[in-house]
mmCIF file of C-alpha atoms in Angstrom:
data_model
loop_
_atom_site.group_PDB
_atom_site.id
_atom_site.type_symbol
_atom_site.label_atom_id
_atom_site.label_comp_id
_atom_site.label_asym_id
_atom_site.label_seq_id
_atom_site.Cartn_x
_atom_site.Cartn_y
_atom_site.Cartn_z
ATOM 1 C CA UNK A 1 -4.539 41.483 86.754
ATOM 2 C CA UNK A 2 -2.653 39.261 84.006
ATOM 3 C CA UNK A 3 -4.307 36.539 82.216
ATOM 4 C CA UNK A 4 -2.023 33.492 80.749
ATOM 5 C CA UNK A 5 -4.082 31.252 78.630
ATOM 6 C CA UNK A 6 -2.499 27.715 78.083
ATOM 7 C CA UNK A 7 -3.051 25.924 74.579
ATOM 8 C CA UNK A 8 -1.761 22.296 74.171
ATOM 9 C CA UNK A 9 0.896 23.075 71.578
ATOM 10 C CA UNK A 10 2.173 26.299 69.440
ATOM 11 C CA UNK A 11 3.843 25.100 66.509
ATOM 12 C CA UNK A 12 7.097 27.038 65.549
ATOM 13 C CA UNK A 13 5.685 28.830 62.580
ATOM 14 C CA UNK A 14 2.749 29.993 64.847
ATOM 15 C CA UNK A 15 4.998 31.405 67.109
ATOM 16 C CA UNK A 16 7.255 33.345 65.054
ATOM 17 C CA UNK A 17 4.383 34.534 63.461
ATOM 18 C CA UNK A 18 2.931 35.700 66.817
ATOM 19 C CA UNK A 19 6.091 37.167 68.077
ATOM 20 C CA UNK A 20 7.021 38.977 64.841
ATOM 21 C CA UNK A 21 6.741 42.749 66.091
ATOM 22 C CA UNK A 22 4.194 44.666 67.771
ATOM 23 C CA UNK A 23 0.465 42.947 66.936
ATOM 24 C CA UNK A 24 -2.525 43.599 68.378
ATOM 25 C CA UNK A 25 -4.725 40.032 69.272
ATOM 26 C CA UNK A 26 -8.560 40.144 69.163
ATOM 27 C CA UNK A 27 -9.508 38.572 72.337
ATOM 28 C CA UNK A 28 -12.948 36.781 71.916
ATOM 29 C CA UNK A 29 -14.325 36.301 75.622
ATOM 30 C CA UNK A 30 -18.411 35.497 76.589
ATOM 31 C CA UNK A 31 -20.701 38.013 78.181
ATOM 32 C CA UNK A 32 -22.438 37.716 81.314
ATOM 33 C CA UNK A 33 -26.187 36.454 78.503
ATOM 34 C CA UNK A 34 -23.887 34.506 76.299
ATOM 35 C CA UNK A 35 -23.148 36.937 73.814
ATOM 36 C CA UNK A 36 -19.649 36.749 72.150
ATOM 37 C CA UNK A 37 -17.467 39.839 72.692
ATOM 38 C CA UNK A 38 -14.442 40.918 71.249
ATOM 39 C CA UNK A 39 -11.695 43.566 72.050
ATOM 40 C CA UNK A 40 -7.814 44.250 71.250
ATOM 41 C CA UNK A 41 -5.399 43.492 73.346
ATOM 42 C CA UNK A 42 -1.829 43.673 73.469
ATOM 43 C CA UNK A 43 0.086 40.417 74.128
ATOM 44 C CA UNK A 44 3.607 38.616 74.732
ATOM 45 C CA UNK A 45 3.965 34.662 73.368
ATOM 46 C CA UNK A 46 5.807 32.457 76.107
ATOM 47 C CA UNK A 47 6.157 29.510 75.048
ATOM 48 C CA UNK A 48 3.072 27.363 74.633
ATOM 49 C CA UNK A 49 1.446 31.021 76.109
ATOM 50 C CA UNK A 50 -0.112 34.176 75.478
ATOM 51 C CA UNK A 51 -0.274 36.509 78.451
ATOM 52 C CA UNK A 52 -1.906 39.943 78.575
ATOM 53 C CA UNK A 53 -2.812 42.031 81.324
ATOM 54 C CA UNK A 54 -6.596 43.588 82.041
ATOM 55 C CA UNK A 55 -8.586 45.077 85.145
ATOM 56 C CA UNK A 56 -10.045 42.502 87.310
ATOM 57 C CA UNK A 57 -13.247 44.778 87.060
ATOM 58 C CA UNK A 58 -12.887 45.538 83.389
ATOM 59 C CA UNK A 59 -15.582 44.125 80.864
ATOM 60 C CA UNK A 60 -12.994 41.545 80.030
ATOM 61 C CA UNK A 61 -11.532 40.845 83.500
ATOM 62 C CA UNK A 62 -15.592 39.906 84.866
ATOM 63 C CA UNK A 63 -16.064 38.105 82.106
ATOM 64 C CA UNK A 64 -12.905 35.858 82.099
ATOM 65 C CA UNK A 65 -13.757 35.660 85.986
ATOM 66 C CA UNK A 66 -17.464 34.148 85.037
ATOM 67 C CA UNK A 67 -15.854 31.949 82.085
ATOM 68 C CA UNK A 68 -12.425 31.321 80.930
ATOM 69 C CA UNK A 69 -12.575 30.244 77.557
ATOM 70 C CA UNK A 70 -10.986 32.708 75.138
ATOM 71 C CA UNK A 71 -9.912 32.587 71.633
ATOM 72 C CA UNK A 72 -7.654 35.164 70.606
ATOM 73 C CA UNK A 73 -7.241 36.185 66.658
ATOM 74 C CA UNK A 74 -4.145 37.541 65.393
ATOM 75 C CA UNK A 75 -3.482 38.872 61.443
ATOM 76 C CA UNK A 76 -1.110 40.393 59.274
ATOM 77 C CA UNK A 77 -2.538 43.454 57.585
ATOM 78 C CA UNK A 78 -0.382 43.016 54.955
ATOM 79 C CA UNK A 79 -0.737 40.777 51.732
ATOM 80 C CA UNK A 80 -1.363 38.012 51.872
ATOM 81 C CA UNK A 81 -2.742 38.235 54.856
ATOM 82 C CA UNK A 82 -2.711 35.687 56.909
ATOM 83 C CA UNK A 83 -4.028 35.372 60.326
ATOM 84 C CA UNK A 84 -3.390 32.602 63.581
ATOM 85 C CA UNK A 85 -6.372 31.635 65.725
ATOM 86 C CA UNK A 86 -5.655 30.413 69.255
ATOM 87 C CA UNK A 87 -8.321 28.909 71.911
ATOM 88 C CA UNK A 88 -7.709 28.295 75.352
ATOM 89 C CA UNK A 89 -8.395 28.737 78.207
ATOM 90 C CA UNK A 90 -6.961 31.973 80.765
ATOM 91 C CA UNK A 91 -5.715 31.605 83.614
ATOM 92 C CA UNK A 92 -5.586 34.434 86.302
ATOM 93 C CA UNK A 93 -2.903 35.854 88.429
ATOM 94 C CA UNK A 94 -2.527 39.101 91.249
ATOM 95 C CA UNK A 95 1.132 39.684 91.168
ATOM 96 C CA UNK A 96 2.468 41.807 88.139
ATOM 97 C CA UNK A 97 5.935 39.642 88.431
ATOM 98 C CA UNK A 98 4.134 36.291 87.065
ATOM 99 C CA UNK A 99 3.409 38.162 83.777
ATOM 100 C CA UNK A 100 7.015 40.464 83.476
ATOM 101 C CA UNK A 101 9.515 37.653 84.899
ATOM 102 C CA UNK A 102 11.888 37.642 82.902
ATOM 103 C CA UNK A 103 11.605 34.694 80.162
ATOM 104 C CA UNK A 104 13.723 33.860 76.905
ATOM 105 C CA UNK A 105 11.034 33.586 74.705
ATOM 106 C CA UNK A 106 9.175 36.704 75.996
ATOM 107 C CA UNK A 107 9.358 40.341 74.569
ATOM 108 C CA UNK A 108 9.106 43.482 75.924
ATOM 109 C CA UNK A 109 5.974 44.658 76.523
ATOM 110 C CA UNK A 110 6.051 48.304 74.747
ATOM 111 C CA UNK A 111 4.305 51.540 75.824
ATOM 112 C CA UNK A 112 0.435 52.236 75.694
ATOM 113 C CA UNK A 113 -0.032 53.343 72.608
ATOM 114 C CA UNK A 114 -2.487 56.274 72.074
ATOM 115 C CA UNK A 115 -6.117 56.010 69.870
ATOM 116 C CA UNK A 116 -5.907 58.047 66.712
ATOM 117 C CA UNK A 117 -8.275 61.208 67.603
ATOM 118 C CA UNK A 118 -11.490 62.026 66.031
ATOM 119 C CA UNK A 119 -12.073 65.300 64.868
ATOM 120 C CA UNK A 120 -15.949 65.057 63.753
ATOM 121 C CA UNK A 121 -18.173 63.091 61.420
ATOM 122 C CA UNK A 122 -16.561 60.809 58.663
ATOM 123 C CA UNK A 123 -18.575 59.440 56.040
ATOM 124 C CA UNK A 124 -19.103 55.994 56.343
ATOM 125 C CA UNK A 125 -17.917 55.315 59.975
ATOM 126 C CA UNK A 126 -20.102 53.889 62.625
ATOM 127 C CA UNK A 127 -20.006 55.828 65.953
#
């Protein structure tokens, strides 16, 4: 299932700044008792648009189902390290072609990359 969520207007700077390489967005979404959520996902900017793709029966894909709102957050791990925040709302769609037509403004939407493995306890991290 792809999601497109619509803002009113992406200034220029915001959307070199979103387009500049391979980032990962936080998307902020609502659980099903009101709870915000967050998770990375991978995105491509058209235009006034960020579209990324999810299960319809994912976490995120019943939740956007039960309430669209989203707000995704994008930074730059580098200094100074700046960030964009974007609200919207997303928009659903079936067919895989809405999401990969091919666009000017779009990117290519790279491989799945793989999680770094674990290899036992660390000191400090959270399971």
């Amino acid at each position: 299932m792809s999601y497109r969520g619509g803002v009113e207007h992406l200034s220029d700077d915001v959307v070199a700044f979103l387009s500049e390489g391979t980032r990962t967005g936080l998307l902020g979404y609502l659980a099903s008792d009101g709870r915000p959520l967050v998770a990375p996902v991978w995105f491509v900017v058209d235009g006034a648009e960020l579209a990324f793709n999810t299960g319809k029966n994912t976490a995120k894909g019943r939740a956007l189902a039960r309430d669209p709102r989203v707000v995704m957050c994008v930074d730059d791990p580098r200094p100074p390290y700046s960030f964009v925040q974007v609200q919207g709302i997303a928009s659903t769609g079936e067919d895989p072609k809405e999401l990969l037509a091919p666009a000017p403004s779009r990117r290519t939407p790279l491989p799945r990359r793989r999680a770094p493995r674990r290899t036992g306890y660390e000191p400090g991290r959270l399971a």
